[in-house]
């Protein structure tokens, strides 16, 4: 066997000094001498057992050893044969080639004759199996895992107590820091953002919100609690070397302040929807394109701002669309099919005697409008009332107005004046063709449709009322000149008024306003229990006269009010005051025939007569005065506003009306009305 340095072994001399071949085994280069070749025969197996033809011819040994076989899979080994009884040298000279020191006894060595070495049969080395191919990769992977586990442990140990690598809060890097240092950095960089305006966007409208003004603050402890959590996932720890981990800011919120800020944003960002439509103005038709409305989602916007204010970016706030019901196609269709033809020319209504009425192009917009049809389109609307207001005055001269029949007393007795049957344009029938006319691009004219109209009171109706005699009458006097003017004016309006069976008559409604514009003048009234002046004063005397006339005519009292204090020219508990728009006198005609009011005025008195058919007789019974009260004294500054009065005591009295049948005398009804009069104050002007 060669030495460690690869030099050839020394030759071994026999006892007699003759030269013998070196019997040390020769090993091919690259083979492992300590391991037998795969499938090699046992060392003590007789050489003759190997087939002779398979044994290679042994080469003559040389100083450099035998030449290796060219086959990489074959190993040729010379195996020495040692007899069983041979002595194995021991001691310092046991190794071949080692000199024995001088004076030392040479140990005796006995050897059996050495048999010629028989070269063993070459053995082919099998290729490694598939399972053994993975041994080396498995060892490599195991080594890597072992290194990884070790590195993971070291990383966990060294980063314990610090914030995880790559940790960011609102874009602020606080990774791999102690908690105290991380908090210091975070407060220093994040706190200023609370007072800096944050741009928010609601669709295409931008505005600014200062977080602190919106009631937002940072919950530092909650935010840092999320920062200091060390991840144990090894993959997370590995990726942290080249990535970042965003930890959200935890905010505290003053909800009222936040809602107020969102409402302020909504005031500028919200947009009312614009419904599609068609507008006709000054003879031109134009379309209005629909625009979807926009409304800030207030709860969603507040939540979004709380989550994203700290990012440093524009915060997009959610909005809700407010839909429209009319599409652009619907607008275009209505414009083309209806509106534009409608303004192509005037509309003409032909009346009698060559008269005509015209709706000009510039008036079409008063008649034609559009409303959504619920399916994305527009439905035309035709205002026939507006059309009649435009057309009717132009053809009124072609009409005959109806006139009610009336009853005149010119001859001293009631006489029926026949009514007039009208001949009027039937406007609903005339303008029903308006949609066709407005859609036409040719003829746009239509004839007026006339028809007879009966008066409200026909001649036959007036004759059937039975107004033939006086059934009630009353006269009062003693008024001043100004009051007489007002009384005469109101009486002229009432004169000839007819109340049909079952109808209710209202003094205020029939006369209408009684102001300076109608010719009324200033005269005496009672204001807050004392004398005063006002335009239309004195009319209460006419009301009292009418009340008494209807009282004795057997009319049903519906509403009347006595004066607050007693006036001597009126009967006790049988008088009435009146005030324009506030205090009214009303009675109902309970009979089966009509009644007519006749008024007669002079400079000193007024008389009211009720004409009809007499069916009842009326008796008035005045009660005694009771519960007298003394007047108080009022002192006022001298001037136009002060009317002196000597005063009068107050008292309580009553009136009983007994109604009997005119034909039989049988009592029909008996009703008592009690009235309390206040004392007339003593007024002194000083």
XYZ file of C-alpha atoms in Angstrom:
686
model
C 0.000 0.000 0.000
C 1.400 3.397 -0.908
C 2.460 5.918 1.697
C 0.560 8.941 2.471
C 2.703 11.032 0.130
C 1.943 8.767 -2.813
C 5.556 7.488 -3.270
C 5.999 3.805 -4.275
C 6.608 1.332 -1.441
C 10.042 -0.102 -0.794
C 10.837 -3.650 -1.952
C 10.686 -6.351 0.720
C 13.838 -8.574 0.859
C 13.549 -12.203 1.798
C 15.592 -13.919 4.594
C 18.155 -15.138 2.192
C 18.394 -11.710 0.648
C 16.797 -12.803 -2.582
C 14.428 -10.371 -4.187
C 10.734 -11.223 -3.953
C 7.782 -9.464 -5.518
C 5.903 -6.870 -3.468
C 2.706 -8.513 -2.392
C 1.007 -5.291 -1.119
C -2.368 -4.764 -2.694
C -2.463 -2.243 -5.497
C -5.505 0.062 -5.569
C -6.667 2.002 -8.585
C -6.703 5.777 -8.289
C -9.841 7.212 -6.882
C -10.989 4.057 -5.079
C -11.564 3.909 -1.360
C -9.010 1.432 0.043
C -10.861 0.917 3.320
C -14.148 -0.112 1.682
C -14.543 -3.287 -0.347
C -15.934 -2.793 -3.799
C -19.649 -3.469 -4.254
C -20.422 -7.173 -4.866
C -16.710 -8.136 -4.461
C -16.141 -11.809 -3.448
C -15.119 -12.559 0.105
C -11.434 -12.243 0.795
C -10.915 -15.884 1.823
C -12.820 -17.346 -1.159
C -10.453 -19.598 -3.218
C -9.402 -17.968 -6.358
C -10.107 -21.099 -8.377
C -13.826 -20.666 -7.808
C -13.803 -17.741 -10.263
C -14.219 -18.686 -13.889
C -10.841 -18.815 -15.579
C -12.014 -16.962 -18.638
C -13.112 -14.013 -16.547
C -9.773 -13.530 -14.809
C -7.626 -10.864 -16.327
C -3.918 -11.493 -16.829
C -2.087 -9.919 -13.904
C 0.295 -7.258 -14.910
C 3.937 -7.343 -13.875
C 4.344 -5.030 -10.873
C 6.563 -2.051 -11.402
C 8.105 0.537 -9.213
C 5.181 2.767 -9.923
C 2.619 0.074 -9.294
C 0.362 -1.622 -11.742
C -1.309 0.432 -14.437
C -4.944 1.016 -13.552
C -7.551 -0.559 -15.742
C -9.218 1.897 -18.105
C -12.617 0.958 -16.833
C -13.805 3.355 -14.138
C -16.112 0.720 -12.736
C -13.558 -2.010 -12.151
C -11.128 -2.339 -9.219
C -8.207 -4.839 -9.385
C -6.906 -5.893 -5.976
C -3.983 -8.239 -5.109
C -4.846 -9.994 -1.889
C -1.924 -11.529 0.102
C -2.428 -14.962 1.552
C -1.112 -15.384 5.051
C -0.854 -18.878 6.616
C -2.696 -19.380 9.814
C 0.414 -20.310 11.780
C 2.521 -17.412 10.623
C 3.785 -15.059 13.248
C 2.577 -11.538 12.993
C 5.437 -9.158 13.642
C 4.887 -6.681 16.390
C 6.857 -3.917 17.913
C 8.863 -1.179 16.371
C 10.047 -3.223 13.397
C 6.642 -4.469 12.476
C 6.177 -1.942 9.791
C 7.938 -2.591 6.540
C 10.691 -0.221 5.696
C 11.475 0.805 9.287
C 15.058 0.283 10.386
C 15.857 -1.434 13.653
C 18.122 0.532 15.892
C 21.648 -0.736 16.406
C 21.971 -3.262 19.163
C 18.343 -4.239 19.048
C 17.500 -7.882 18.460
C 15.886 -8.588 15.194
C 12.617 -10.414 15.842
C 12.233 -13.701 14.173
C 9.805 -13.701 11.274
C 8.565 -16.858 9.722
C 6.649 -16.859 6.470
C 4.911 -19.495 4.526
C 5.616 -19.515 0.872
C 3.675 -16.769 -0.750
C 1.263 -17.983 -3.364
C 0.997 -16.076 -6.529
C -1.654 -13.399 -6.293
C -4.737 -14.150 -8.249
C -6.458 -11.120 -9.638
C -10.074 -11.038 -8.543
C -12.852 -10.908 -11.070
C -13.710 -7.315 -12.021
C -16.993 -6.297 -10.447
C -19.284 -3.712 -12.028
C -20.419 -0.974 -9.646
C -24.224 -0.375 -9.817
C -25.604 3.165 -10.414
C -27.163 4.776 -7.244
C -30.893 4.055 -6.816
C -33.555 6.839 -7.246
C -34.121 7.096 -3.496
C -30.424 7.709 -2.881
C -30.403 10.588 -5.379
C -32.438 12.715 -2.898
C -30.084 12.197 0.020
C -27.818 15.083 -0.836
C -30.643 17.598 -1.621
C -32.396 16.560 1.579
C -29.258 17.231 3.546
C -28.964 20.653 1.892
C -32.593 21.545 2.616
C -32.243 20.362 6.180
C -29.218 22.532 6.582
C -31.050 25.541 5.205
C -34.001 24.940 7.516
C -31.686 24.607 10.457
C -30.046 27.897 9.558
C -33.492 29.487 9.063
C -34.734 28.289 12.446
C -31.605 29.596 14.063
C -31.956 32.939 12.255
C -35.675 33.142 13.215
C -34.806 32.564 16.862
C -32.075 35.171 16.767
C -34.443 37.653 15.054
C -37.204 37.099 17.601
C -34.743 37.461 20.444
C -33.040 40.605 19.136
C -36.326 42.363 18.166
C -38.189 41.482 21.323
C -39.759 44.583 22.847
C -39.330 46.727 19.717
C -41.900 47.616 17.135
C -41.923 45.232 14.178
C -39.743 46.068 11.189
C -41.515 47.963 8.422
C -44.275 49.252 10.726
C -45.906 52.457 9.523
C -48.731 54.538 10.990
C -50.269 57.015 8.555
C -47.172 56.636 6.421
C -44.837 57.391 9.354
C -42.082 54.757 9.708
C -41.722 53.665 13.351
C -40.397 50.155 12.731
C -37.739 48.479 14.889
C -37.973 51.089 17.637
C -38.651 50.877 21.322
C -42.256 51.655 22.267
C -41.263 54.938 23.853
C -39.242 56.012 20.831
C -42.035 54.929 18.455
C -44.590 56.964 20.400
C -42.325 60.021 20.411
C -41.832 59.847 16.646
C -45.521 59.206 16.022
C -46.704 62.093 18.198
C -44.157 64.457 16.661
C -45.221 63.729 13.073
C -48.898 62.817 13.370
C -50.185 65.343 15.922
C -49.616 68.374 13.611
C -51.942 66.821 11.039
C -54.861 67.296 13.429
C -54.767 71.060 12.887
C -53.902 71.025 9.192
C -56.734 71.233 6.612
C -57.522 67.938 4.901
C -58.852 68.130 1.369
C -62.044 66.145 0.893
C -63.738 65.403 -2.391
C -67.445 64.753 -2.872
C -67.660 63.683 -6.489
C -66.225 66.706 -8.340
C -66.494 69.228 -5.501
C -63.522 69.705 -3.191
C -63.465 71.401 0.188
C -61.342 71.306 3.337
C -61.899 70.032 6.868
C -59.606 70.579 9.849
C -59.744 67.280 11.793
C -59.520 68.943 15.210
C -62.363 71.301 14.302
C -64.387 68.277 13.186
C -64.058 66.759 16.669
C -61.321 64.242 15.768
C -58.338 63.391 17.973
C -55.869 60.487 18.053
C -56.399 57.733 20.595
C -52.667 57.277 21.158
C -52.854 54.276 23.492
C -55.155 52.320 21.189
C -53.073 53.202 18.125
C -49.784 52.201 19.793
C -51.332 48.997 21.105
C -51.721 47.879 17.517
C -48.160 48.965 16.689
C -46.346 46.972 19.398
C -47.619 43.541 18.432
C -44.638 41.460 17.200
C -45.631 39.088 14.380
C -44.674 35.426 15.016
C -45.300 34.249 11.478
C -41.803 33.560 10.048
C -42.903 34.528 6.544
C -44.119 37.883 7.860
C -40.815 38.448 9.603
C -38.850 37.601 6.465
C -40.945 39.861 4.223
C -40.603 42.691 6.726
C -37.013 43.165 5.516
C -38.245 44.434 2.170
C -41.897 45.489 2.829
C -43.937 47.635 5.199
C -46.915 47.015 7.459
C -49.507 49.794 7.832
C -51.144 50.092 11.252
C -54.355 52.159 11.247
C -54.748 55.280 13.343
C -57.390 54.860 16.031
C -59.309 58.125 16.361
C -61.579 59.493 19.059
C -64.584 61.396 17.720
C -66.897 64.155 18.895
C -69.885 63.010 16.839
C -71.771 66.305 17.016
C -68.801 68.284 15.709
C -68.140 65.693 13.010
C -71.768 65.761 11.858
C -71.670 69.548 11.702
C -68.572 69.407 9.488
C -70.210 66.878 7.164
C -73.316 69.060 6.944
C -71.140 72.034 5.977
C -69.521 69.945 3.234
C -72.953 68.823 2.033
C -74.065 72.437 1.744
C -71.493 72.995 -0.990
C -71.391 69.539 -2.576
C -75.060 68.562 -2.743
C -76.785 69.220 -6.022
C -80.493 69.069 -6.640
C -81.470 66.950 -9.611
C -82.464 68.782 -12.759
C -85.431 67.080 -14.317
C -85.430 66.894 -18.061
C -88.092 69.045 -19.640
C -89.180 71.376 -22.395
C -89.596 75.116 -21.880
C -91.596 77.373 -24.168
C -90.824 81.062 -23.716
C -91.306 84.044 -26.031
C -92.380 81.764 -28.842
C -89.269 79.557 -28.638
C -89.165 75.913 -27.488
C -86.007 74.551 -25.880
C -85.064 71.353 -24.112
C -83.732 71.079 -20.585
C -81.211 68.240 -20.301
C -81.655 66.033 -17.234
C -78.906 66.159 -14.597
C -78.672 63.523 -11.892
C -78.693 65.050 -8.427
C -76.075 64.417 -5.781
C -76.359 64.158 -2.008
C -73.521 63.520 0.424
C -73.924 60.229 2.289
C -73.580 61.892 5.686
C -73.036 58.740 7.829
C -70.747 57.186 5.239
C -68.821 60.420 4.728
C -68.257 60.805 8.468
C -66.990 57.220 8.796
C -64.720 57.596 5.758
C -63.188 60.811 7.063
C -62.495 59.251 10.460
C -60.736 56.320 8.747
C -58.692 58.288 6.204
C -58.005 61.799 7.536
C -54.492 60.859 8.672
C -53.349 59.477 5.309
C -52.218 62.845 3.979
C -54.113 62.230 0.736
C -57.380 63.653 -0.573
C -60.262 61.868 1.184
C -62.969 60.771 -1.238
C -66.337 61.034 0.510
C -69.218 58.809 -0.637
C -72.201 60.455 -2.306
C -75.623 59.203 -3.326
C -77.126 59.959 -6.689
C -80.586 61.477 -6.841
C -82.091 60.056 -10.006
C -84.193 61.876 -12.552
C -87.238 60.422 -14.246
C -86.900 61.957 -17.699
C -84.214 60.815 -20.101
C -82.476 62.907 -22.726
C -84.231 60.834 -25.368
C -87.585 61.717 -23.782
C -86.708 65.420 -23.867
C -85.654 65.254 -27.502
C -88.821 63.388 -28.484
C -91.169 65.886 -26.767
C -89.277 68.808 -28.240
C -89.384 67.470 -31.778
C -92.875 65.938 -31.807
C -94.885 68.447 -29.714
C -93.156 71.651 -28.631
C -91.581 72.788 -31.879
C -94.760 72.252 -33.931
C -96.753 74.084 -31.209
C -94.756 77.301 -31.686
C -94.852 77.160 -35.467
C -97.735 79.665 -35.607
C -100.668 81.368 -33.859
C -103.936 79.588 -33.004
C -107.149 81.317 -34.154
C -110.764 80.951 -32.920
C -113.334 82.369 -35.348
C -116.406 84.015 -33.749
C -119.550 85.572 -35.159
C -119.699 88.635 -37.388
C -116.163 88.036 -38.666
C -114.626 88.443 -35.254
C -111.696 86.229 -34.294
C -109.589 85.569 -31.240
C -105.911 84.676 -31.441
C -103.419 82.868 -29.225
C -100.100 84.338 -30.328
C -96.906 82.332 -30.625
C -95.531 84.204 -27.629
C -98.558 83.021 -25.577
C -98.223 79.300 -26.358
C -96.039 78.815 -23.267
C -98.986 79.847 -21.052
C -101.038 77.007 -22.473
C -98.609 74.163 -23.196
C -96.414 72.600 -20.510
C -94.903 69.142 -19.943
C -94.792 66.675 -17.054
C -92.853 63.384 -16.666
C -94.776 60.363 -17.913
C -93.046 57.904 -15.552
C -91.338 56.047 -18.396
C -88.533 58.468 -19.194
C -90.625 60.676 -21.451
C -92.752 63.823 -21.206
C -96.521 64.211 -21.420
C -97.930 67.487 -22.794
C -100.378 69.359 -20.563
C -102.856 71.821 -22.070
C -104.145 74.584 -19.792
C -107.563 75.277 -21.301
C -108.402 77.826 -18.591
C -105.415 79.890 -19.680
C -106.521 79.581 -23.276
C -110.020 80.828 -22.384
C -108.562 83.776 -20.444
C -106.672 84.768 -23.582
C -109.464 84.148 -26.090
C -112.719 85.076 -24.290
C -112.182 88.857 -23.979
C -111.551 89.039 -27.717
C -114.989 87.559 -28.548
C -117.136 88.868 -25.688
C -118.810 91.340 -28.048
C -120.212 88.443 -30.066
C -122.028 86.999 -27.048
C -125.399 87.781 -25.435
C -125.086 87.741 -21.653
C -127.911 86.131 -19.647
C -129.852 88.391 -17.266
C -131.801 87.291 -14.234
C -135.484 88.068 -13.949
C -136.210 90.697 -11.300
C -139.083 92.169 -9.329
C -139.747 95.854 -9.425
C -141.867 97.929 -7.055
C -142.065 100.911 -9.368
C -145.828 100.731 -9.545
C -146.246 100.341 -5.789
C -146.652 96.568 -6.080
C -144.236 93.789 -7.024
C -143.915 93.207 -10.799
C -141.734 90.564 -12.462
C -139.233 91.855 -15.014
C -138.493 88.969 -17.435
C -135.002 87.535 -17.567
C -132.789 87.321 -20.672
C -131.519 83.983 -22.055
C -127.855 84.253 -22.902
C -126.038 83.157 -26.077
C -122.500 82.434 -24.969
C -119.471 80.654 -26.364
C -119.109 77.147 -24.997
C -115.421 77.490 -24.304
C -114.760 73.921 -23.066
C -116.217 72.620 -26.322
C -114.369 75.223 -28.378
C -110.873 74.629 -26.966
C -111.075 70.837 -26.812
C -109.387 70.766 -30.225
C -106.440 72.746 -28.869
C -103.950 69.774 -28.855
C -104.759 69.067 -32.507
C -104.393 72.723 -33.436
C -101.035 73.094 -31.680
C -99.689 69.950 -33.337
C -100.723 71.072 -36.802
C -98.270 72.648 -39.187
C -101.113 73.519 -41.575
C -104.422 75.158 -40.613
C -104.489 76.306 -36.992
C -107.993 77.817 -36.812
C -111.252 76.540 -35.281
C -114.789 78.022 -35.004
C -116.222 79.186 -31.683
C -119.066 76.989 -30.419
C -122.054 79.060 -29.176
C -124.963 77.922 -26.981
C -127.915 79.274 -24.991
C -127.452 79.911 -21.275
C -130.417 80.400 -18.928
C -130.222 83.139 -16.275
C -129.879 82.137 -12.633
C -133.427 83.445 -12.037
C -135.672 82.859 -14.969
C -138.934 84.693 -15.597
C -140.867 81.620 -14.576
C -138.766 81.273 -11.465
C -139.367 84.860 -10.411
C -143.106 84.505 -10.874
C -143.098 81.343 -8.761
C -141.400 83.017 -5.790
C -144.692 84.364 -4.458
C -143.326 87.821 -3.683
C -146.524 89.791 -3.505
C -146.918 91.555 -0.145
C -145.034 93.072 2.796
C -144.493 90.459 5.519
C -142.118 92.460 7.742
C -141.119 96.124 8.118
C -139.081 98.362 10.481
C -137.861 101.963 10.599
C -135.147 103.675 12.677
C -133.868 107.273 12.749
C -131.818 109.788 14.703
C -128.455 109.283 12.974
C -125.993 112.018 12.101
C -125.190 113.150 8.580
C -122.053 111.069 8.050
C -123.803 107.964 9.264
C -126.710 108.787 6.933
C -124.330 108.809 3.959
C -123.040 105.351 4.810
C -126.526 104.021 5.564
C -127.913 105.235 2.236
C -125.003 103.701 0.293
C -125.326 100.274 1.915
C -129.137 100.359 1.666
C -128.948 100.925 -2.099
C -126.901 97.745 -2.410
C -129.402 95.709 -0.382
C -132.446 97.049 -2.203
C -134.056 94.353 -4.400
C -132.092 91.446 -2.930
C -134.016 88.179 -3.253
C -133.642 85.301 -0.823
C -134.997 82.035 -2.219
C -136.687 79.406 -0.024
C -134.130 77.740 2.263
C -131.314 80.204 1.408
C -129.239 82.081 4.007
C -128.545 85.763 3.532
C -125.270 87.368 4.763
C -125.083 91.167 5.172
C -121.285 91.310 4.805
C -121.138 88.972 1.809
C -123.919 90.776 -0.060
C -122.608 94.315 0.436
C -118.935 93.399 0.118
C -116.155 95.675 1.452
C -117.319 98.963 2.912
C -114.274 101.195 2.721
C -113.280 104.556 1.321
C -112.808 103.003 -2.125
C -116.504 102.114 -2.190
C -117.553 105.637 -1.162
C -118.008 105.153 2.568
C -117.008 107.933 4.950
C -115.820 108.197 8.534
C -118.538 108.175 11.183
C -119.242 107.104 14.766
C -118.659 103.556 16.029
C -118.267 101.881 19.396
C -114.693 100.772 20.010
C -113.790 98.829 23.166
C -116.950 99.964 24.932
C -116.610 103.678 24.218
C -117.469 105.989 21.307
C -114.994 106.266 18.431
C -114.912 106.958 14.658
C -114.108 104.841 11.603
C -114.834 104.688 7.869
C -118.227 103.051 7.339
C -119.519 103.992 10.770
C -123.291 104.085 11.236
C -123.953 100.932 9.197
C -125.003 99.211 12.422
C -128.219 101.239 12.305
C -129.072 99.702 8.917
C -128.216 96.258 10.339
C -130.556 96.843 13.301
C -133.328 97.977 10.960
C -132.871 94.902 8.705
C -132.742 92.597 11.730
C -136.080 93.883 13.039
C -137.733 93.679 9.593
C -136.695 90.023 9.214
C -137.617 89.440 12.882
C -141.232 90.380 12.217
C -141.239 88.620 8.801
C -140.664 85.350 10.619
C -137.131 84.774 9.209
C -134.852 82.399 11.105
C -132.080 84.125 13.058
C -128.738 82.559 12.077
C -126.238 85.069 13.503
C -126.354 88.542 14.995
C -124.561 90.455 17.772
C -125.944 93.195 20.002
C -124.009 96.360 20.801
C -121.835 96.227 23.917
C -123.920 98.963 25.546
C -127.516 100.045 25.003
C -128.360 102.743 22.410
C -131.669 104.421 23.135
C -132.870 104.686 19.525
C -132.873 100.879 19.235
C -135.324 98.453 20.893
C -133.850 96.639 23.936
C -132.463 93.147 23.208
C -133.635 93.485 19.597
C -130.816 95.225 17.772
C -127.612 94.300 15.922
C -124.184 95.709 15.229
C -122.052 95.021 12.189
C -118.329 95.241 11.401
C -116.775 94.660 8.024
C -115.130 91.237 7.912
C -115.665 90.500 11.625
C -119.262 90.796 12.873
C -122.026 89.704 10.486
C -125.812 89.638 10.350
C -127.290 86.471 8.843
C -130.831 85.123 8.485
C -132.415 82.159 6.698
C -135.677 82.072 4.714
C -137.621 79.137 6.241
C -140.739 79.561 4.100
C -141.725 77.873 0.837
C -141.817 81.169 -1.014
C -139.109 83.702 -1.713
C -138.619 87.048 -0.022
C -137.272 90.344 -1.327
C -135.598 93.168 0.606
C -136.698 96.734 -0.039
C -134.845 99.669 1.524
C -136.024 103.271 1.745
C -133.768 106.033 3.133
C -134.185 109.701 3.945
C -131.891 112.212 5.582
C -133.265 111.270 9.016
C -134.413 107.643 8.935
C -134.170 104.307 7.151
C -136.924 101.761 6.485
C -136.561 98.114 5.510
C -139.465 96.067 4.137
C -139.507 92.325 3.550
C -141.789 91.262 0.672
C -143.117 87.744 0.243
C -146.151 85.658 1.080
C -147.361 86.136 4.629
C -147.695 82.835 6.523
C -146.969 83.837 10.150
C -147.551 86.620 12.656
C -144.810 87.693 15.088
C -145.097 89.269 18.550
C -142.188 90.751 20.544
C -142.265 90.803 24.354
C -139.562 92.911 26.029
C -138.487 91.896 29.497
C -137.795 94.216 32.417
C -134.367 95.650 33.194
C -132.436 93.903 35.922
C -128.944 93.949 37.482
C -128.123 97.628 36.892
C -124.424 98.636 36.845
C -122.928 102.137 37.253
C -120.589 103.623 34.655
C -116.959 104.421 35.299
C -115.179 107.612 34.280
C -112.542 107.783 31.552
C -110.345 110.871 31.120
C -108.741 111.304 27.689
C -106.604 114.048 26.144
C -108.683 116.681 24.421
C -108.653 116.355 20.640
C -110.215 114.522 17.713
C -109.664 111.212 19.432
C -111.798 112.134 22.424
C -115.610 112.117 22.269
C -117.154 113.273 25.502
C -119.985 111.239 26.971
C -122.192 111.632 30.001
C -122.409 107.889 30.376
C -125.322 105.591 31.165
C -125.893 102.662 33.532
C -125.717 99.089 32.343
C -128.448 96.497 32.800
C -129.737 93.076 31.773
C -132.945 92.546 29.801
C -134.593 90.069 27.439
C -136.774 89.709 24.366
C -139.257 86.942 23.662
C -140.406 86.299 20.108
C -143.721 84.449 19.715
C -144.560 83.190 16.220
C -148.136 82.130 15.355
C -149.677 80.746 12.201
C -151.223 83.593 10.161
C -154.161 81.524 9.009
C -155.077 79.757 12.269
C -153.432 81.842 15.005
C -151.829 78.719 16.462
C -148.465 79.258 18.146
C -145.614 78.009 16.035
C -142.688 78.888 18.369
C -141.637 81.038 21.339
C -137.980 81.956 21.989
C -136.432 84.253 24.601
C -133.059 85.979 24.204
C -131.362 87.574 27.241
C -128.905 90.445 26.690
C -126.530 92.121 29.166
C -125.534 95.709 28.351
C -122.409 97.242 29.798
C -122.616 100.735 31.319
C -121.704 103.578 28.981
C -118.532 105.157 30.451
C -118.369 108.802 31.378
C -115.775 110.218 29.023
C -114.047 113.497 29.868
C -111.750 115.250 27.451
C -109.072 117.257 29.326
